[in-house]
CSV table of C-alpha atoms in Angstrom, one decimal:
chain,number,residue,atom,x,y,z
A,1,MET,CA,-67.7,-106.3,88.7
A,2,ALA,CA,-68.9,-109.5,90.0
A,3,ALA,CA,-66.3,-112.1,90.6
A,4,GLU,CA,-65.9,-114.9,88.3
A,5,PRO,CA,-67.5,-118.3,89.0
A,6,SER,CA,-65.1,-120.5,90.9
A,7,GLY,CA,-63.1,-122.9,88.3
A,8,SER,CA,-63.9,-120.6,85.3
A,9,THR,CA,-61.1,-119.9,82.8
A,10,ALA,CA,-60.3,-115.6,82.3
A,11,THR,CA,-60.1,-114.7,78.7
A,12,THR,CA,-57.5,-112.1,77.5
A,13,SER,CA,-58.9,-109.2,76.0
A,14,PRO,CA,-58.4,-108.8,72.1
A,15,TYR,CA,-57.7,-104.9,72.8
A,16,HIS,CA,-54.5,-103.5,73.2
A,17,PRO,CA,-54.6,-102.2,76.8
A,18,LEU,CA,-53.5,-98.7,76.1
A,19,PHE,CA,-56.7,-98.5,73.6
A,20,ASN,CA,-59.4,-100.2,75.1
A,21,ASP,CA,-61.9,-97.1,75.5
A,22,PRO,CA,-65.4,-97.9,74.8
A,23,ALA,CA,-65.9,-94.4,73.8
A,24,ALA,CA,-63.5,-94.2,70.9
A,25,ASP,CA,-65.5,-94.9,67.7
A,26,THR,CA,-62.7,-96.6,65.5
A,27,VAL,CA,-61.1,-100.2,66.1
A,28,LEU,CA,-58.2,-101.1,64.1
A,29,ARG,CA,-57.1,-104.5,63.5
A,30,SER,CA,-53.4,-105.4,63.4
A,31,THR,CA,-51.7,-108.2,61.7
A,32,GLU,CA,-51.9,-110.7,64.6
A,33,GLY,CA,-55.1,-109.5,65.5
A,34,THR,CA,-54.9,-107.2,68.6
A,35,LEU,CA,-57.6,-104.3,68.3
A,36,PHE,CA,-57.1,-100.7,68.7
A,37,ARG,CA,-59.8,-98.6,69.8
A,38,VAL,CA,-59.1,-94.9,68.7
A,39,PRO,CA,-61.2,-91.5,68.3
A,40,ALA,CA,-62.1,-91.2,64.5
A,41,PHE,CA,-61.2,-87.6,64.7
A,42,VAL,CA,-57.4,-88.3,65.8
A,43,LEU,CA,-57.0,-90.7,63.2
A,44,ARG,CA,-58.3,-88.2,60.2
A,45,ARG,CA,-56.6,-84.8,62.1
A,46,THR,CA,-53.5,-86.7,62.6
A,47,THR,CA,-53.0,-88.7,59.2
A,48,GLY,CA,-53.6,-88.0,55.4
A,49,TYR,CA,-54.5,-91.8,55.0
A,50,PHE,CA,-57.1,-92.1,57.5
A,51,ALA,CA,-58.6,-88.8,56.5
A,52,ALA,CA,-59.1,-89.9,53.2
A,53,THR,CA,-60.2,-93.4,53.6
A,54,LEU,CA,-61.9,-93.7,57.3
A,55,PRO,CA,-65.6,-94.6,56.7
A,56,PRO,CA,-68.2,-92.7,59.5
A,57,PRO,CA,-69.0,-95.1,62.1
A,58,THR,CA,-72.7,-96.8,61.6
A,59,ALA,CA,-73.0,-98.4,64.6
A,60,ALA,CA,-71.8,-98.8,68.2
A,61,ASP,CA,-69.8,-102.0,67.5
A,62,THR,CA,-68.0,-100.7,64.6
A,63,GLU,CA,-66.3,-103.5,62.3
A,64,PRO,CA,-62.8,-103.3,63.0
A,65,VAL,CA,-60.6,-101.9,60.1
A,66,PRO,CA,-57.8,-104.5,59.1
A,67,LEU,CA,-54.3,-103.0,58.7
A,68,ASP,CA,-51.3,-104.6,57.4
A,69,GLU,CA,-49.3,-103.7,60.3
A,70,PRO,CA,-48.1,-105.1,63.7
A,71,ALA,CA,-49.3,-104.7,66.8
A,72,SER,CA,-46.2,-103.3,68.3
A,73,LEU,CA,-45.8,-100.8,65.5
A,74,LEU,CA,-49.4,-99.6,65.9
A,75,ALA,CA,-48.7,-99.2,69.6
A,76,HIS,CA,-45.9,-96.9,69.3
A,77,THR,CA,-47.2,-95.0,66.4
A,78,LEU,CA,-51.0,-94.6,67.8
A,79,SER,CA,-49.6,-93.6,71.2
A,80,ILE,CA,-48.1,-90.9,69.4
A,81,LEU,CA,-50.4,-89.7,67.5
A,82,CYS,CA,-52.9,-90.0,70.4
A,83,GLY,CA,-50.7,-88.1,73.0
A,84,LEU,CA,-50.4,-91.1,74.9
A,85,PRO,CA,-47.2,-92.4,76.9
A,86,PRO,CA,-45.1,-94.8,74.8
A,87,PRO,CA,-46.4,-98.4,75.0
A,88,SER,CA,-42.8,-99.6,76.7
A,89,ALA,CA,-40.7,-98.1,79.1
A,90,ALA,CA,-37.6,-99.0,76.8
A,91,PRO,CA,-36.1,-96.1,75.0
A,92,LEU,CA,-36.6,-95.7,71.2
A,93,ASP,CA,-34.2,-97.9,69.4
A,94,PHE,CA,-33.1,-97.9,65.4
A,95,ASP,CA,-35.4,-100.6,64.2
A,96,THR,CA,-38.7,-98.8,66.1
A,97,ALA,CA,-37.8,-95.6,64.7
A,98,GLU,CA,-37.5,-96.8,61.1
A,99,ALA,CA,-40.7,-98.5,61.1
A,100,ILE,CA,-42.5,-95.5,62.6
A,101,LEU,CA,-40.9,-93.3,60.0
A,102,ALA,CA,-42.0,-95.7,57.2
A,103,LEU,CA,-45.2,-96.1,58.8
A,104,SER,CA,-45.5,-92.2,59.2
A,105,GLU,CA,-44.8,-91.8,55.4
A,106,ARG,CA,-47.6,-94.5,54.5
A,107,TRP,CA,-50.3,-92.9,56.6
A,108,ALA,CA,-48.8,-89.0,55.7
A,109,ALA,CA,-48.5,-89.0,59.6
A,110,PRO,CA,-46.0,-86.0,59.8
A,111,GLY,CA,-46.5,-85.9,63.7
A,112,ALA,CA,-45.3,-89.3,64.1
A,113,ALA,CA,-42.2,-88.7,62.0
A,114,ALA,CA,-41.5,-85.4,64.1
A,115,ARG,CA,-41.6,-87.4,67.2
A,116,VAL,CA,-38.8,-89.7,65.8
A,117,ARG,CA,-37.0,-86.7,64.6
A,118,ASP,CA,-36.8,-85.1,68.3
A,119,ALA,CA,-35.1,-88.1,69.6
A,120,ILE,CA,-32.8,-89.2,66.7
A,121,THR,CA,-29.9,-87.6,68.0
A,122,GLY,CA,-30.0,-88.9,71.4
A,123,PRO,CA,-27.0,-90.8,72.6
A,124,ALA,CA,-28.3,-94.4,71.4
A,125,PHE,CA,-28.5,-92.9,67.9
A,126,LEU,CA,-25.3,-91.1,68.0
A,127,ALA,CA,-23.5,-94.3,68.7
A,128,GLU,CA,-24.3,-95.6,65.1
A,129,PRO,CA,-23.5,-92.1,63.0
A,130,LEU,CA,-23.8,-94.3,59.8
A,131,ARG,CA,-27.2,-95.5,60.6
A,132,LEU,CA,-28.3,-92.2,61.9
A,133,TYR,CA,-26.8,-90.6,58.4
A,134,VAL,CA,-28.8,-93.4,56.4
A,135,VAL,CA,-32.2,-92.3,58.4
A,136,ALA,CA,-31.6,-88.5,58.4
A,137,VAL,CA,-30.7,-88.3,54.6
A,138,ARG,CA,-33.9,-90.6,53.7
A,139,ALA,CA,-36.2,-88.4,56.1
A,140,GLY,CA,-34.6,-85.2,54.6
A,141,TRP,CA,-33.3,-83.9,57.6
A,142,THR,CA,-30.4,-81.7,56.9
A,143,ASP,CA,-29.0,-80.9,60.4
A,144,GLU,CA,-29.2,-84.3,61.5
A,145,ALA,CA,-27.5,-85.5,58.4
A,146,HIS,CA,-24.7,-83.0,59.0
A,147,ILE,CA,-24.4,-84.2,62.5
A,148,ALA,CA,-24.5,-87.7,61.5
A,149,ALA,CA,-21.8,-87.1,59.1
A,150,ARG,CA,-19.6,-85.7,61.7
A,151,GLY,CA,-20.0,-88.8,63.8
A,152,THR,CA,-18.9,-91.1,60.9
A,153,LEU,CA,-15.5,-89.6,60.7
A,154,VAL,CA,-14.7,-92.1,63.6
A,155,LEU,CA,-15.3,-95.0,60.8
A,156,SER,CA,-13.6,-96.6,57.8
A,157,LEU,CA,-16.4,-96.4,55.4
A,158,TYR,CA,-14.5,-98.8,53.0
A,159,ASP,CA,-14.8,-101.8,55.8
A,160,GLU,CA,-17.0,-104.4,54.7
A,161,VAL,CA,-19.2,-104.2,57.9
A,162,HIS,CA,-20.5,-100.9,56.2
A,163,HIS,CA,-21.4,-101.9,53.0
A,164,GLU,CA,-24.8,-103.0,53.9
A,165,LEU,CA,-26.1,-99.4,55.1
A,166,LEU,CA,-23.8,-97.5,52.5
A,167,ARG,CA,-26.1,-99.4,49.6
A,168,ARG,CA,-29.0,-97.7,51.1
A,169,LEU,CA,-27.8,-94.5,50.5
A,170,PRO,CA,-29.1,-92.5,47.4
A,171,ALA,CA,-25.9,-91.9,45.1
A,172,ARG,CA,-25.7,-88.1,45.8
A,173,ASP,CA,-25.6,-88.5,49.7
A,174,LEU,CA,-23.2,-91.4,49.4
A,175,MET,CA,-20.8,-89.5,47.4
A,176,ALA,CA,-21.3,-86.4,49.7
A,177,LEU,CA,-20.2,-88.8,52.5
A,178,LEU,CA,-17.5,-90.3,51.0
A,179,GLY,CA,-16.2,-87.1,49.7
A,180,LEU,CA,-15.7,-85.8,52.9
A,181,HIS,CA,-13.5,-88.3,54.3
A,182,ARG,CA,-11.5,-88.0,51.2
A,183,ARG,CA,-11.5,-84.2,51.2
A,184,ARG,CA,-10.1,-84.1,55.0
A,185,ARG,CA,-7.5,-87.0,54.0
A,186,ASP,CA,-6.2,-84.8,51.0
A,187,ALA,CA,-6.6,-81.5,52.6
A,188,LEU,CA,-4.3,-82.7,55.5
A,189,ASP,CA,-1.8,-84.0,52.9
A,190,ARG,CA,-1.6,-80.8,51.1
A,191,MET,CA,-1.0,-78.9,54.2
A,192,LEU,CA,1.7,-81.1,55.3
A,193,ARG,CA,3.9,-80.9,51.9
A,194,SER,CA,7.1,-78.8,52.7
A,195,GLU,CA,6.0,-76.4,49.4
A,196,SER,CA,2.8,-75.9,51.2
A,197,THR,CA,2.0,-72.2,52.5
A,198,GLU,CA,-1.0,-73.0,54.1
A,199,GLY,CA,0.0,-75.7,56.8
A,200,VAL,CA,3.1,-76.7,58.4
A,201,SER,CA,6.0,-74.5,57.9
A,202,ALA,CA,8.3,-75.1,55.3
A,203,ALA,CA,11.2,-74.6,57.5
A,204,ALA,CA,10.3,-77.0,60.1
A,205,VAL,CA,10.0,-80.0,57.5
A,206,SER,CA,12.6,-79.1,54.9
A,207,GLY,CA,14.9,-81.7,56.3
A,208,CYS,CA,17.3,-78.7,56.5
A,209,CYS,CA,19.2,-78.3,59.5
A,210,GLY,CA,18.0,-75.0,61.5
A,211,ALA,CA,21.3,-74.7,63.2
A,212,CYS,CA,24.2,-74.9,60.5
A,213,GLY,CA,22.0,-74.7,57.6
A,214,LEU,CA,23.1,-78.3,56.0
A,215,SER,CA,20.8,-79.6,53.7
A,216,ALA,CA,19.5,-83.4,53.8
A,217,ASP,CA,17.4,-86.0,51.9
A,218,ASN,CA,14.1,-85.0,53.1
A,219,HIS,CA,12.7,-88.8,53.0
A,220,LEU,CA,12.3,-89.4,56.7
A,221,TRP,CA,9.6,-86.3,56.7
A,222,LYS,CA,8.1,-87.8,53.5
A,223,GLU,CA,7.6,-91.5,55.3
A,224,TYR,CA,6.1,-89.5,58.0
A,225,ARG,CA,3.3,-88.0,55.9
A,226,ALA,CA,2.6,-91.1,53.9
A,227,ARG,CA,1.8,-92.8,57.6
A,228,ILE,CA,-0.5,-89.5,58.6
A,229,PHE,CA,-1.9,-90.1,55.2
A,230,ALA,CA,-2.8,-94.0,55.7
A,231,GLU,CA,-4.3,-93.2,59.0
A,232,MET,CA,-6.5,-90.5,57.6
A,233,ASP,CA,-7.7,-92.9,55.2
A,234,ILE,CA,-9.1,-95.2,57.9
A,235,ARG,CA,-10.2,-93.1,60.5
A,236,ALA,CA,-10.8,-89.4,58.8
A,237,LEU,CA,-11.4,-87.7,62.2
A,238,GLY,CA,-7.8,-87.6,62.5
A,239,ASP,CA,-7.4,-88.3,66.6
A,240,THR,CA,-5.1,-91.0,65.7
A,241,VAL,CA,-2.7,-88.5,63.8
A,242,ILE,CA,-2.3,-85.9,66.6
A,243,GLY,CA,-2.5,-88.1,69.6
A,244,SER,CA,-0.1,-89.7,71.9
A,245,GLY,CA,0.0,-92.9,70.0
A,246,THR,CA,1.8,-91.3,67.3
A,247,ASP,CA,5.2,-91.4,69.6
A,248,GLU,CA,4.9,-95.1,68.8
A,249,TRP,CA,5.0,-94.9,65.4
A,250,ARG,CA,8.4,-95.7,63.6
A,251,GLU,CA,7.9,-93.1,61.0
A,252,ALA,CA,7.7,-90.3,63.6
A,253,LEU,CA,10.5,-91.6,65.9
A,254,ALA,CA,12.6,-91.4,62.8
A,255,CYS,CA,11.8,-88.2,62.6
A,256,TRP,CA,12.2,-86.9,66.0
A,257,ASN,CA,15.5,-88.9,66.6
A,258,ALA,CA,17.4,-87.7,63.2
A,259,LYS,CA,20.3,-85.4,63.6
A,260,CYS,CA,22.4,-83.1,61.7
A,261,ALA,CA,25.2,-85.1,60.0
A,262,GLY,CA,27.2,-81.5,59.7
A,263,ALA,CA,30.6,-81.3,61.3
A,264,GLY,CA,30.3,-80.7,65.0
A,265,CYS,CA,26.6,-79.8,64.7
A,266,GLY,CA,24.3,-83.0,65.5
A,267,LYS,CA,21.5,-80.6,66.2
A,268,THR,CA,17.8,-82.2,65.7
A,269,ILE,CA,16.4,-81.7,62.4
A,270,TYR,CA,12.6,-82.1,63.1
A,271,ASP,CA,11.4,-79.9,65.9
A,272,ARG,CA,8.5,-82.5,67.5
A,273,ASP,CA,7.3,-79.4,69.7
A,274,THR,CA,7.1,-77.2,66.7
A,275,ILE,CA,5.7,-79.7,64.1
A,276,LEU,CA,3.1,-81.6,66.6
A,277,PRO,CA,0.9,-78.0,67.0
A,278,GLU,CA,1.2,-77.2,63.5
A,279,ILE,CA,-0.3,-80.7,62.6
A,280,LYS,CA,-3.2,-80.1,65.4
A,281,ALA,CA,-3.8,-76.6,63.7
A,282,CYS,CA,-4.0,-77.9,60.1
A,283,MET,CA,-6.5,-80.5,61.6
A,284,ASP,CA,-8.7,-77.6,63.1
A,285,ARG,CA,-8.8,-76.1,59.8
A,286,LEU,CA,-10.4,-79.4,57.7
A,287,PRO,CA,-14.1,-79.7,56.7
A,288,ASP,CA,-15.8,-81.6,59.2
A,289,THR,CA,-19.5,-82.6,57.7
A,290,VAL,CA,-21.0,-82.7,54.2
């Protein structure tokens, strides 16, 4: 290639650097004017939209096909459809993933959606489980929705910060997610009632002294149970209910320090080493996804 004359100004190619093969017979144009050379047979084979609308090329210099899509989105999506490396070394993020999914729906391009699905349970996406749940249910991905729902158990869904994402959910999926959090809270509360036969043993939380048999008001256990209920309402995962932090709860300390008032007895009424493992066993039986 001949050198440019001294003093000349180099011009920037209007073509995207990954899509500038003269052998490609179709040219697409983004909203910014960036051009993409893509083989027509690839577009027709991978998308229902171009299979139905793309006219056959009539000349070597085909008129660009205008698209109402930004260049960055076209670069990502066309790279997937053409089997090319991604246009950026940065990992796929939520904004790009959702944009590709929306475009794959407009174009009827299942291959692009499948690539997003392969990546959607990576660490960056799992770190935002509610947004992942929204994406998964809208895409109809049941397994990924179950994974995401499980991840939301660390969140307080009624916190205002989550309202925008929750509004994006179809009513059925919203109620399923809220129901999961509520079921865990309510099921654990049932198991912790002294009359329950499926959870913590009644003898351990009855308020009755195991040594002398003296019966006492059971209000201390009821207050402890109410604290657990409140914690589960905030964080349905339940890790704050069975972790070491509970030893600092006023309600827990009151139970562990309660002594029998019987004459000459003074034995501990609530056995911490018995009750905490039983609470943990109850937690392990709770539903963990929608």
